[in-house]
mmCIF file of C-alpha atoms and ligand atoms in Angstrom:
data_model
loop_
_atom_site.group_PDB
_atom_site.id
_atom_site.type_symbol
_atom_site.label_atom_id
_atom_site.label_comp_id
_atom_site.label_asym_id
_atom_site.label_seq_id
_atom_site.Cartn_x
_atom_site.Cartn_y
_atom_site.Cartn_z
ATOM 1 C CA UNK P 1 87.970 132.282 113.451
ATOM 2 C CA UNK P 2 85.810 132.878 116.514
ATOM 3 C CA UNK P 3 84.896 130.072 118.895
ATOM 4 C CA UNK P 4 82.384 130.540 121.679
ATOM 5 C CA UNK P 5 83.117 128.237 124.627
ATOM 6 C CA UNK P 6 80.025 127.743 126.791
ATOM 7 C CA UNK P 7 80.409 126.413 130.321
ATOM 8 C CA UNK P 8 77.452 124.556 131.791
ATOM 9 C CA UNK P 9 78.588 125.462 135.300
ATOM 10 C CA UNK P 10 77.865 128.730 137.088
ATOM 11 C CA UNK P 11 80.358 128.000 139.911
ATOM 12 C CA UNK P 12 83.092 130.610 140.242
ATOM 13 C CA UNK P 13 85.661 127.833 140.691
ATOM 14 C CA UNK P 14 84.191 125.582 138.000
ATOM 15 C CA UNK P 15 86.495 122.949 136.553
ATOM 16 C CA UNK P 16 84.609 123.061 133.238
ATOM 17 C CA UNK P 17 85.007 126.832 133.004
ATOM 18 C CA UNK P 18 88.706 126.465 133.872
ATOM 19 C CA UNK P 19 89.036 123.848 131.140
ATOM 20 C CA UNK P 20 87.542 126.285 128.619
ATOM 21 C CA UNK P 21 89.841 129.082 129.803
ATOM 22 C CA UNK P 22 92.789 126.784 129.125
ATOM 23 C CA UNK P 23 91.397 126.113 125.653
ATOM 24 C CA UNK P 24 91.312 129.880 125.115
ATOM 25 C CA UNK P 25 94.943 130.195 126.249
ATOM 26 C CA UNK P 26 96.273 127.598 123.829
ATOM 27 C CA UNK P 27 94.370 128.932 120.811
ATOM 28 C CA UNK P 28 96.749 129.529 117.899
ATOM 29 C CA UNK P 29 97.024 132.832 116.020
ATOM 30 C CA UNK P 30 93.874 133.519 114.062
ATOM 31 C CA UNK P 31 91.638 131.610 116.469
ATOM 32 C CA UNK P 32 89.861 133.410 119.317
ATOM 33 C CA UNK P 33 88.100 131.457 122.050
ATOM 34 C CA UNK P 34 85.640 133.477 124.160
ATOM 35 C CA UNK P 35 84.452 131.792 127.344
ATOM 36 C CA UNK P 36 80.790 132.274 128.258
ATOM 37 C CA UNK P 37 80.008 131.365 131.863
ATOM 38 C CA UNK P 38 77.099 133.725 132.526
ATOM 39 C CA UNK P 39 74.276 131.193 132.286
ATOM 40 C CA UNK P 40 72.956 132.457 135.625
ATOM 41 C CA UNK P 41 72.165 135.811 134.010
ATOM 42 C CA UNK P 42 69.667 134.250 131.602
ATOM 43 C CA UNK P 43 66.049 134.207 132.776
ATOM 44 C CA UNK P 44 63.990 131.054 132.409
ATOM 45 C CA UNK P 45 63.006 130.623 128.782
ATOM 46 C CA UNK P 46 59.565 131.863 127.896
ATOM 47 C CA UNK P 47 58.126 131.597 124.408
ATOM 48 C CA UNK P 48 56.211 134.784 125.195
ATOM 49 C CA UNK P 49 59.500 136.724 125.415
ATOM 50 C CA UNK P 50 61.165 135.057 122.468
ATOM 51 C CA UNK P 51 60.381 137.788 119.933
ATOM 52 C CA UNK P 52 61.846 140.546 122.153
ATOM 53 C CA UNK P 53 64.194 138.778 124.583
ATOM 54 C CA UNK P 54 65.635 140.378 127.753
ATOM 55 C CA UNK P 55 69.079 142.090 127.341
ATOM 56 C CA UNK P 56 71.142 139.200 128.743
ATOM 57 C CA UNK P 57 69.498 136.813 126.287
ATOM 58 C CA UNK P 58 69.950 139.256 123.438
ATOM 59 C CA UNK P 59 73.695 139.468 124.212
ATOM 60 C CA UNK P 60 73.966 135.685 124.440
ATOM 61 C CA UNK P 61 72.149 135.162 121.145
ATOM 62 C CA UNK P 62 74.393 137.728 119.493
ATOM 63 C CA UNK P 63 77.525 135.942 120.768
ATOM 64 C CA UNK P 64 76.210 132.664 119.378
ATOM 65 C CA UNK P 65 75.334 134.222 116.013
ATOM 66 C CA UNK P 66 78.773 135.845 115.796
ATOM 67 C CA UNK P 67 80.714 132.644 116.528
ATOM 68 C CA UNK P 68 82.011 130.316 113.824
ATOM 69 C CA UNK P 69 81.647 127.406 116.193
ATOM 70 C CA UNK P 70 80.690 126.501 119.757
ATOM 71 C CA UNK P 71 82.451 124.246 122.252
ATOM 72 C CA UNK P 72 80.508 123.118 125.326
ATOM 73 C CA UNK P 73 81.925 121.879 128.642
ATOM 74 C CA UNK P 74 79.447 120.995 131.340
ATOM 75 C CA UNK P 75 79.104 119.125 134.601
ATOM 76 C CA UNK P 76 76.480 116.424 135.036
ATOM 77 C CA UNK P 77 73.691 117.364 137.439
ATOM 78 C CA UNK P 78 71.364 114.593 138.635
ATOM 79 C CA UNK P 79 72.445 112.434 135.691
ATOM 80 C CA UNK P 80 71.533 115.053 133.110
ATOM 81 C CA UNK P 81 72.247 118.493 131.618
ATOM 82 C CA UNK P 82 72.318 121.309 134.235
ATOM 83 C CA UNK P 83 69.083 123.312 134.015
ATOM 84 C CA UNK P 84 70.948 126.537 133.283
ATOM 85 C CA UNK P 85 72.616 125.104 130.191
ATOM 86 C CA UNK P 86 69.436 123.514 128.873
ATOM 87 C CA UNK P 87 67.659 126.825 129.470
ATOM 88 C CA UNK P 88 70.293 128.674 127.427
ATOM 89 C CA UNK P 89 69.910 126.202 124.568
ATOM 90 C CA UNK P 90 66.111 126.591 124.733
ATOM 91 C CA UNK P 91 66.568 130.331 124.111
ATOM 92 C CA UNK P 92 68.461 129.525 120.897
ATOM 93 C CA UNK P 93 65.943 127.214 119.308
ATOM 94 C CA UNK P 94 63.681 129.759 117.637
ATOM 95 C CA UNK P 95 66.489 131.650 115.849
ATOM 96 C CA UNK P 96 68.432 130.390 112.864
ATOM 97 C CA UNK P 97 71.879 131.130 114.365
ATOM 98 C CA UNK P 98 72.403 127.588 115.646
ATOM 99 C CA UNK P 99 70.873 125.566 112.826
ATOM 100 C CA UNK P 100 74.144 124.792 111.046
ATOM 101 C CA UNK P 101 76.571 125.945 113.751
ATOM 102 C CA UNK P 102 79.558 123.635 114.227
ATOM 103 C CA UNK P 103 79.502 122.325 117.802
ATOM 104 C CA UNK P 104 81.528 119.890 119.886
ATOM 105 C CA UNK P 105 81.906 118.871 123.527
ATOM 106 C CA UNK P 106 84.816 118.927 125.958
ATOM 107 C CA UNK P 107 84.348 117.332 129.382
ATOM 108 C CA UNK P 108 85.930 117.995 132.759
ATOM 109 C CA UNK P 109 85.103 114.697 134.410
ATOM 110 C CA UNK P 110 85.680 110.949 134.196
ATOM 111 C CA UNK P 111 81.956 110.617 135.085
ATOM 112 C CA UNK P 112 78.832 112.222 133.656
ATOM 113 C CA UNK P 113 78.049 109.960 130.701
ATOM 114 C CA UNK P 114 74.287 110.376 131.085
ATOM 115 C CA UNK P 115 74.707 114.150 130.766
ATOM 116 C CA UNK P 116 76.983 113.655 127.753
ATOM 117 C CA UNK P 117 74.435 111.387 126.042
ATOM 118 C CA UNK P 118 71.641 113.902 126.729
ATOM 119 C CA UNK P 119 73.733 116.854 125.539
ATOM 120 C CA UNK P 120 74.625 115.000 122.324
ATOM 121 C CA UNK P 121 70.921 114.420 121.641
ATOM 122 C CA UNK P 122 70.061 118.075 122.326
ATOM 123 C CA UNK P 123 72.933 119.540 120.294
ATOM 124 C CA UNK P 124 72.352 117.244 117.334
ATOM 125 C CA UNK P 125 68.711 118.349 117.431
ATOM 126 C CA UNK P 126 69.465 122.077 117.349
ATOM 127 C CA UNK P 127 72.401 121.955 114.913
ATOM 128 C CA UNK P 128 73.023 119.892 111.800
ATOM 129 C CA UNK P 129 76.740 120.593 112.325
ATOM 130 C CA UNK P 130 77.082 119.179 115.847
ATOM 131 C CA UNK P 131 79.758 116.508 115.835
ATOM 132 C CA UNK P 132 80.341 113.906 118.548
ATOM 133 C CA UNK P 133 84.006 114.011 117.560
ATOM 134 C CA UNK P 134 86.360 115.585 118.384
ATOM 135 C CA UNK P 135 85.706 114.864 122.044
ATOM 136 C CA UNK P 136 88.116 114.757 124.946
ATOM 137 C CA UNK P 137 87.612 114.405 128.701
ATOM 138 C CA UNK P 138 89.853 115.023 131.696
ATOM 139 C CA UNK P 139 89.384 113.884 135.311
ATOM 140 C CA UNK P 140 89.118 117.316 136.939
ATOM 141 C CA UNK P 141 86.372 116.877 139.563
ATOM 142 C CA UNK P 142 87.152 118.748 142.784
ATOM 143 C CA UNK P 143 90.266 120.485 141.413
ATOM 144 C CA UNK P 144 90.774 124.231 141.799
ATOM 145 C CA UNK P 145 91.054 126.348 138.641
ATOM 146 C CA UNK P 146 94.800 126.717 139.308
ATOM 147 C CA UNK P 147 95.204 122.954 139.653
ATOM 148 C CA UNK P 148 93.160 122.441 136.465
ATOM 149 C CA UNK P 149 95.524 124.767 134.597
ATOM 150 C CA UNK P 150 98.524 122.845 135.976
ATOM 151 C CA UNK P 151 97.082 119.451 135.078
ATOM 152 C CA UNK P 152 96.182 120.553 131.561
ATOM 153 C CA UNK P 153 99.701 121.895 131.041
ATOM 154 C CA UNK P 154 101.106 118.387 131.576
ATOM 155 C CA UNK P 155 102.386 117.163 128.185
ATOM 156 C CA UNK P 156 100.015 114.175 127.898
ATOM 157 C CA UNK P 157 96.975 116.410 128.545
ATOM 158 C CA UNK P 158 98.185 119.449 126.576
ATOM 159 C CA UNK P 159 98.658 117.280 123.511
ATOM 160 C CA UNK P 160 95.066 116.024 123.733
ATOM 161 C CA UNK P 161 93.605 119.506 124.224
ATOM 162 C CA UNK P 162 95.582 120.901 121.287
ATOM 163 C CA UNK P 163 94.477 118.000 119.096
ATOM 164 C CA UNK P 164 90.854 118.666 120.090
ATOM 165 C CA UNK P 165 91.152 122.330 119.151
ATOM 166 C CA UNK P 166 92.918 121.551 115.879
ATOM 167 C CA UNK P 167 90.207 119.080 114.894
ATOM 168 C CA UNK P 168 87.425 121.454 115.881
ATOM 169 C CA UNK P 169 88.925 124.319 113.887
ATOM 170 C CA UNK P 170 89.187 122.008 110.859
ATOM 171 C CA UNK P 171 85.576 120.924 111.353
ATOM 172 C CA UNK P 172 84.263 124.466 111.734
ATOM 173 C CA UNK P 173 86.370 125.926 108.976
ATOM 174 C CA UNK P 174 87.196 123.260 106.389
ATOM 175 C CA UNK P 175 89.226 125.814 104.388
ATOM 176 C CA UNK P 176 91.992 126.027 107.050
HETATM 177 C C1 FMN L 1 73.281 119.539 142.012
HETATM 178 C C2 FMN L 1 74.425 118.622 141.629
HETATM 179 C C3 FMN L 1 74.147 117.402 141.044
HETATM 180 C C4 FMN L 1 75.186 116.566 140.638
HETATM 181 N N1 FMN L 1 74.893 115.390 140.025
HETATM 182 C C5 FMN L 1 75.891 114.605 139.549
HETATM 183 C C6 FMN L 1 75.607 113.412 138.834
HETATM 184 O O1 FMN L 1 74.475 113.046 138.604
HETATM 185 N N2 FMN L 1 76.663 112.687 138.348
HETATM 186 C C7 FMN L 1 77.975 113.074 138.557
HETATM 187 O O2 FMN L 1 78.886 112.387 138.092
HETATM 188 N N3 FMN L 1 78.256 114.198 139.252
HETATM 189 C C8 FMN L 1 77.250 114.960 139.740
HETATM 190 N N4 FMN L 1 77.551 116.130 140.395
HETATM 191 C C9 FMN L 1 78.946 116.510 140.545
HETATM 192 C C10 FMN L 1 79.387 117.494 139.440
HETATM 193 O O3 FMN L 1 79.048 117.028 138.148
HETATM 194 C C11 FMN L 1 80.896 117.635 139.514
HETATM 195 O O4 FMN L 1 81.236 118.126 140.787
HETATM 196 C C12 FMN L 1 81.460 118.533 138.441
HETATM 197 O O5 FMN L 1 82.839 118.335 138.366
HETATM 198 C C13 FMN L 1 81.189 120.000 138.722
HETATM 199 O O6 FMN L 1 81.626 120.744 137.619
HETATM 200 P P1 FMN L 1 82.175 122.247 137.774
HETATM 201 O O7 FMN L 1 83.457 122.148 138.564
HETATM 202 O O8 FMN L 1 82.418 122.681 136.371
HETATM 203 O O9 FMN L 1 81.127 123.040 138.468
HETATM 204 C C14 FMN L 1 76.529 116.953 140.851
HETATM 205 C C15 FMN L 1 76.788 118.196 141.475
HETATM 206 C C16 FMN L 1 75.760 119.012 141.849
HETATM 207 C C17 FMN L 1 76.061 120.354 142.497
#
């Protein structure tokens, strides 16, 4: 099973990207988690380019089409979804790859509920298989990627992250 893990942050030291890398590390045999944190490489969506998208968009769309499910982790910017992440989702709307794609959200902050609400609305609009659960959040704001990895290795956090992944795999692939 292939999971695409999309980070809404373009920061090199992003806590949300680090969270997704940890998800990739704990994936059990048979489950591959690929982290996508190249939102900055996607040009601004243009309907005029939708039929023949630029190479970076083409690659992104292919990764989405190829995945059995998508997990998002994003910061809140100005009480909403970061523009880069919304832009990436806009590029997906015209294709059929996302229509029934299983999707869920992980969150690297104890804040950001306006972004979470907005992202839930957007994802449930683009996919009939978006699910608000499983969902898990960790208070990671301001931590370095190394510190994020350490915190998530703590038993009480590791257990929650593993449970999230187990539930998402079951959601995306009911035959497992
Ligand atoms: C432009 C900008 C706007 C932000 N707006 C908010 C906000 O509205 N609410 C909030 O809780 N945090 C806000 N933050 C803080 C980020 O959400 C927070 O630092 C987050 O952990 C960054 O995630 P990252 O480490 O994955 O990049 C903002 C940060 C930036 C750079």
